[in-house]
Structures are given as C-alpha cells and as structure tokens.
Amino acid sequence: MLVDSHCHLDYLERDGQDLDAVVERARDAGVETLVTISTKLSGFPQVLAIAERYDNVYCTVGVHPHEAEAEPDVTSEQLVELAQHEKVIGIGETGLDYFYEHSPRELQQRSFLAHIEAARQTQLPLIVHTRDADDDTVSMLQAEYQKGAFPGVIHCFSSTQELAEKSVEIGFMISLSGIVTFKKAEEIRDTVRALPVESLIVETDSPYLAPIPHRGKKNEPAFVAHTANCVAELKGMDPENFARASSENFYRLFGKARATL
C-alpha cells in the first residue's frame, strides 16, 4: 500500500472535484493514506474539515512562502496550538521560494523560522518548500538544527543533489513527485539513484504536476502510484517492495499518523 504524503484536497474541492470519488480512486490504486497540506492559516479550517471527513486523510498546519506577506504574523505558538488536533501530523508547508517571490524574502525567512520552532517544539515533521533558494534553505536548516533537532522533509524535490544530501545529513527525508517521471528530469533521477531508499517518500502535490502518463491533466492522489513505480525502477526494486519501503519511511517520519492506525 502507498501513501500520498503531500496533496491539496482543498484545491481539488475548490476546482469542483468530488472528494469522495477522489479518495475512492486513491484506495482503488492502492493508496492507503493521504496528507492534505495547509498553505495558509485562513484556509486551515477547510483543510482540517477535509481530514476529519475521512479516516485515512490527515493534514498539516502552516503558511506557504507565497502567503508569507498575506499572513505575516504567524507565530510558533499559533502553529503549536493548532497542531494539537489529532488529525494534524505535520508543520507546513513552509520554506523559501525565490523563483516567484510572491512574498518578500525577509518575510519568507521570518515565517520559516516560526515553523521551524513549531516543528522543534512539537517534533512533528517540517514540510519544506524550496525553489531557487538552496543556499538559504540549507544554511537556515543547519543553523536551526544546531539549536535543537526537528524532523522534516524536502517536499516535491526538484533541486540539486547537494541540497538532498545535506538535508539527509540532518535526518530529513526527500519526497518525490511526478516531476521525477518527466523527460527532462534526468538530473533529479540521478540524485534519486544516489540517495538511500530509507530517505525516500512519494507524493503527488495534486492538483499539480501529474506524472507521466497523465502529464497535462489534473493530478490526484491515485496517480502517486506512477511516481512510486518510476522510483522503484530507478532504485532497482520491485514496485511492491518500494511501495512497502516508502510507506514505512512515511510512518517513521509521521509517527502521529502511525499512532492512529
């Protein structure tokens, strides 16, 4: 059985998708657990309501770097309090995005630090979004880790092998999306080949980044199976064995989800 460690079911619902059907298709594809991700505190109640609706759906709490200017006052105390709910199993997504820069870098960094502190206090995984910001992402994670350990994952990995390796060094996992199946993603596939299986999990980031053979269509959790099969091939593993390994990695990282099984 597989896990979609990062999807946006609230976006799918916003776009008119029947979530009952989406969750059922995921089950039919062997995807047993879904994590729907918070991108802003103002939208968190809807994200939590979706997680409460399904026994196999969990959620996170956080503010995406794109939203750091719109929601600049997020504090670690707020995040810690909201994370007490049994369905909240992670902090984020958070991080740095210097590609779009929808929010000023200073505000992104301030928000990132608040999320890191919340992850440190709760020991729930930090879900990190990073794009064109490798140096600052690594330096901030390393500096903060020295102040006290916290678990985490680099979500939707699409960066350099150096970022992946330095993240793994502090115990982070690397989450792979449909990007790994894209024709022009050979550098990412090379990085995946070099990483230990114990550090890999999979996601869709749906409704975005549908993997081949669904590229160009609206992504959904069921499609994580295609990403997992691609990664299994890269690692020279039987698909069932990789599915088992990646799911075990997920539950090791997201221990709060395991506790409710």
Coordinates of C-alpha atoms in Angstrom, one line a residue:
M1 CA 0.0 0.0 0.0
L2 CA 1.2 3.5 -0.8
V3 CA 1.0 6.9 0.8
D4 CA 0.4 10.3 -0.9
S5 CA 2.5 12.3 1.6
H6 CA 1.5 15.7 0.1
C7 CA -1.6 16.7 -1.7
H8 CA -4.0 19.6 -1.7
L9 CA -7.5 18.2 -1.4
D10 CA -9.0 21.6 -0.7
Y11 CA -7.7 22.8 -4.1
L12 CA -9.3 19.8 -5.8
E13 CA -12.6 20.5 -4.0
R14 CA -12.3 24.2 -4.9
D15 CA -12.0 23.1 -8.6
G16 CA -15.2 21.1 -8.4
Q17 CA -13.8 17.6 -7.8
D18 CA -15.9 15.1 -5.8
L19 CA -13.6 14.3 -3.0
D20 CA -15.4 11.1 -2.1
A21 CA -14.6 9.9 -5.6
V22 CA -11.0 11.2 -5.4
V23 CA -10.4 9.3 -2.1
E24 CA -12.1 6.1 -3.5
R25 CA -9.9 6.2 -6.7
A26 CA -6.9 6.5 -4.5
R27 CA -7.9 3.4 -2.4
D28 CA -8.5 1.5 -5.7
A29 CA -5.0 2.4 -6.8
G30 CA -3.5 1.1 -3.5
V31 CA -3.0 4.5 -1.9
E32 CA -4.0 3.9 1.8
T33 CA -3.2 7.3 3.4
L34 CA -3.4 10.9 2.2
V35 CA -1.9 14.0 3.7
T36 CA -3.7 17.2 2.7
I37 CA -1.4 20.2 3.1
S38 CA -2.1 23.6 4.7
T39 CA -0.9 26.7 2.8
K40 CA -2.4 29.5 4.9
L41 CA -3.9 29.7 8.3
S42 CA -7.0 31.4 7.0
G43 CA -7.7 28.3 5.0
F44 CA -6.7 25.8 7.7
P45 CA -10.3 25.2 8.9
Q46 CA -11.3 23.9 5.5
V47 CA -8.1 21.7 5.3
L48 CA -8.8 20.3 8.8
A49 CA -12.5 19.6 7.9
I50 CA -11.5 17.5 5.0
A51 CA -9.1 15.5 7.1
E52 CA -11.8 15.0 9.7
R53 CA -14.2 13.8 6.9
Y54 CA -12.1 10.7 6.0
D55 CA -10.4 8.2 8.3
N56 CA -7.4 7.8 6.0
V57 CA -6.8 11.5 5.5
Y58 CA -4.5 13.6 7.7
C59 CA -3.4 17.2 7.4
T60 CA -0.8 19.8 8.3
V61 CA -0.8 23.4 9.5
G62 CA 1.3 26.1 8.0
V63 CA 1.8 29.1 5.7
H64 CA 3.3 28.6 2.3
P65 CA 6.1 31.0 1.4
H66 CA 3.9 32.5 -1.3
E67 CA 1.5 33.6 1.5
A68 CA 4.1 35.0 3.9
E69 CA 3.2 38.6 3.0
A70 CA -0.6 38.0 3.3
E71 CA -0.2 36.2 6.6
P72 CA 3.0 37.8 8.1
D73 CA 2.1 37.4 11.8
V74 CA 2.1 33.6 12.1
T75 CA 3.8 32.6 15.3
S76 CA 5.2 29.3 16.5
E77 CA 2.7 29.4 19.4
Q78 CA -0.2 29.5 17.0
L79 CA 1.2 26.6 15.0
V80 CA 1.9 24.6 18.1
E81 CA -1.6 25.1 19.4
L82 CA -3.3 24.2 16.1
A83 CA -1.1 21.1 15.8
Q84 CA -2.6 19.6 18.9
H85 CA -5.5 18.3 16.9
E86 CA -5.2 14.5 16.4
K87 CA -5.5 14.9 12.6
V88 CA -2.6 17.4 12.3
I89 CA 0.5 15.4 11.7
G90 CA 3.0 18.0 10.3
I91 CA 4.1 21.7 10.2
G92 CA 3.9 23.5 6.9
E93 CA 4.2 23.7 4.1
T94 CA 6.8 26.4 4.7
G95 CA 10.1 27.4 3.3
L96 CA 11.6 29.7 0.7
D97 CA 10.6 30.5 -2.9
Y98 CA 12.9 32.9 -4.7
F99 CA 11.7 31.9 -8.1
Y100 CA 8.3 33.6 -7.9
E101 CA 9.0 35.8 -4.9
H102 CA 5.3 36.4 -4.3
S103 CA 6.4 37.5 -0.8
P104 CA 9.5 39.4 0.2
R105 CA 12.4 37.2 1.2
E106 CA 12.6 38.7 4.7
L107 CA 9.0 37.7 5.4
Q108 CA 9.5 34.3 4.0
Q109 CA 12.5 33.7 6.2
R110 CA 10.7 35.0 9.3
S111 CA 7.8 32.7 8.6
F112 CA 10.1 29.8 8.0
L113 CA 11.8 30.3 11.4
A114 CA 8.4 30.3 13.2
H115 CA 7.5 27.0 11.5
I116 CA 10.9 25.5 12.4
E117 CA 10.4 26.4 16.1
A118 CA 6.9 24.8 16.0
A119 CA 8.4 21.7 14.5
R120 CA 11.1 21.6 17.2
Q121 CA 8.5 22.0 20.0
T122 CA 6.0 19.5 18.6
Q123 CA 8.5 17.1 17.0
L124 CA 6.1 17.0 14.1
P125 CA 7.8 16.9 10.6
L126 CA 8.6 20.2 9.0
I127 CA 7.3 20.2 5.4
V128 CA 9.8 22.3 3.4
H129 CA 9.1 24.0 0.0
T130 CA 12.2 25.4 -1.6
R131 CA 12.7 26.8 -5.1
D132 CA 15.8 28.7 -6.3
A133 CA 16.7 29.1 -2.6
D134 CA 19.0 26.2 -1.9
D135 CA 21.8 28.2 -0.1
D136 CA 19.5 30.0 2.3
T137 CA 17.3 26.9 2.9
V138 CA 20.3 24.7 3.8
S139 CA 22.0 27.4 5.9
M140 CA 18.8 28.1 7.9
L141 CA 18.0 24.4 8.4
Q142 CA 21.6 23.7 9.5
A143 CA 21.8 26.7 11.9
E144 CA 18.4 26.0 13.4
Y145 CA 19.1 22.2 13.8
Q146 CA 22.1 23.1 15.9
K147 CA 19.7 24.8 18.4
G148 CA 17.7 21.7 18.7
A149 CA 16.7 18.8 16.5
F150 CA 13.5 18.6 14.5
P151 CA 12.2 16.1 11.8
G152 CA 11.4 17.2 8.3
V153 CA 11.0 16.5 4.6
I154 CA 12.0 18.4 1.5
H155 CA 8.8 18.1 -0.4
C156 CA 8.4 17.9 -4.2
F157 CA 12.2 17.6 -4.6
S158 CA 13.3 19.4 -7.8
S159 CA 16.7 20.7 -6.8
T160 CA 20.4 19.7 -6.6
Q161 CA 22.0 16.6 -5.2
E162 CA 23.8 18.8 -2.7
L163 CA 20.6 20.1 -1.2
A164 CA 19.3 16.5 -1.0
E165 CA 22.4 15.2 0.7
K166 CA 22.7 18.0 3.2
S167 CA 19.1 17.5 4.1
V168 CA 19.5 13.8 4.6
E169 CA 22.5 14.5 6.8
I170 CA 20.3 16.2 9.4
G171 CA 17.8 13.3 9.2
F172 CA 15.3 14.8 6.7
M173 CA 13.6 12.7 4.1
I174 CA 13.2 13.6 0.4
S175 CA 9.7 13.5 -1.1
L176 CA 9.4 12.8 -4.8
S177 CA 6.6 14.0 -7.0
G178 CA 5.6 13.4 -10.6
I179 CA 8.5 15.6 -11.7
V180 CA 10.8 12.5 -11.4
T181 CA 8.9 11.0 -14.3
F182 CA 9.3 14.0 -16.6
K183 CA 11.6 13.5 -19.7
K184 CA 13.9 16.5 -18.8
A185 CA 14.3 15.4 -15.1
E186 CA 17.4 13.2 -15.6
E187 CA 19.4 15.2 -13.0
I188 CA 16.7 14.5 -10.5
R189 CA 16.7 10.9 -11.4
D190 CA 20.5 10.7 -10.9
T191 CA 20.1 12.2 -7.5
V192 CA 17.4 9.6 -6.6
R193 CA 19.7 6.8 -7.7
A194 CA 22.3 8.2 -5.3
L195 CA 20.1 8.6 -2.3
P196 CA 19.4 5.8 0.3
V197 CA 15.9 4.2 0.0
E198 CA 15.4 4.8 3.7
S199 CA 15.2 8.6 2.9
L200 CA 12.6 8.5 0.2
I201 CA 8.9 9.0 0.3
V202 CA 6.4 9.9 -2.6
E203 CA 3.7 12.5 -3.2
T204 CA 1.5 14.0 -5.9
D205 CA 1.3 17.7 -4.9
S206 CA -2.0 17.4 -6.6
P207 CA -3.7 19.0 -8.4
Y208 CA -0.3 20.0 -9.8
L209 CA 2.5 18.1 -11.5
A210 CA 0.7 15.0 -12.8
P211 CA 3.2 12.2 -13.6
I212 CA 3.6 10.6 -16.9
P213 CA 1.3 9.1 -18.3
H214 CA -1.1 11.7 -17.0
R215 CA 1.0 14.8 -17.6
G216 CA -1.1 17.8 -18.6
K217 CA -4.1 16.5 -16.7
K218 CA -5.3 17.5 -13.2
N219 CA -3.3 15.4 -10.8
E220 CA -4.9 13.4 -8.0
P221 CA -3.7 11.1 -5.2
A222 CA -4.3 7.9 -7.2
F223 CA -1.5 8.9 -9.6
V224 CA 1.2 8.6 -6.9
A225 CA 1.4 5.0 -7.9
H226 CA 3.1 6.1 -11.2
T227 CA 5.7 8.1 -9.3
A228 CA 6.4 5.2 -7.0
N229 CA 6.8 2.8 -9.9
C230 CA 9.3 5.2 -11.5
V231 CA 11.3 5.5 -8.3
A232 CA 11.2 1.7 -7.8
E233 CA 12.8 1.3 -11.3
L234 CA 15.5 3.9 -10.5
K235 CA 16.4 2.0 -7.3
G236 CA 16.3 -1.4 -9.0
M237 CA 13.5 -2.6 -6.7
D238 CA 10.3 -4.5 -7.2
P239 CA 7.4 -2.0 -7.2
E240 CA 5.7 -3.7 -4.2
N241 CA 8.9 -3.7 -2.2
F242 CA 9.4 0.0 -2.9
A243 CA 5.8 0.8 -2.0
R244 CA 6.3 -1.0 1.3
A245 CA 9.6 0.7 2.0
S246 CA 8.3 4.2 1.2
S247 CA 5.2 3.7 3.3
E248 CA 7.4 2.5 6.2
N249 CA 9.5 5.6 5.8
F250 CA 6.4 7.8 5.8
Y251 CA 5.1 6.3 9.0
R252 CA 8.5 6.5 10.6
L253 CA 8.6 10.2 9.9
F254 CA 5.0 11.0 10.5
G255 CA 4.7 9.0 13.7
K256 CA 1.5 10.7 14.7
A257 CA -0.2 9.1 11.8
R258 CA 1.1 5.7 12.7
A259 CA -0.2 6.1 16.3
T260 CA -3.8 6.4 15.0
L261 CA -3.8 3.4 12.7

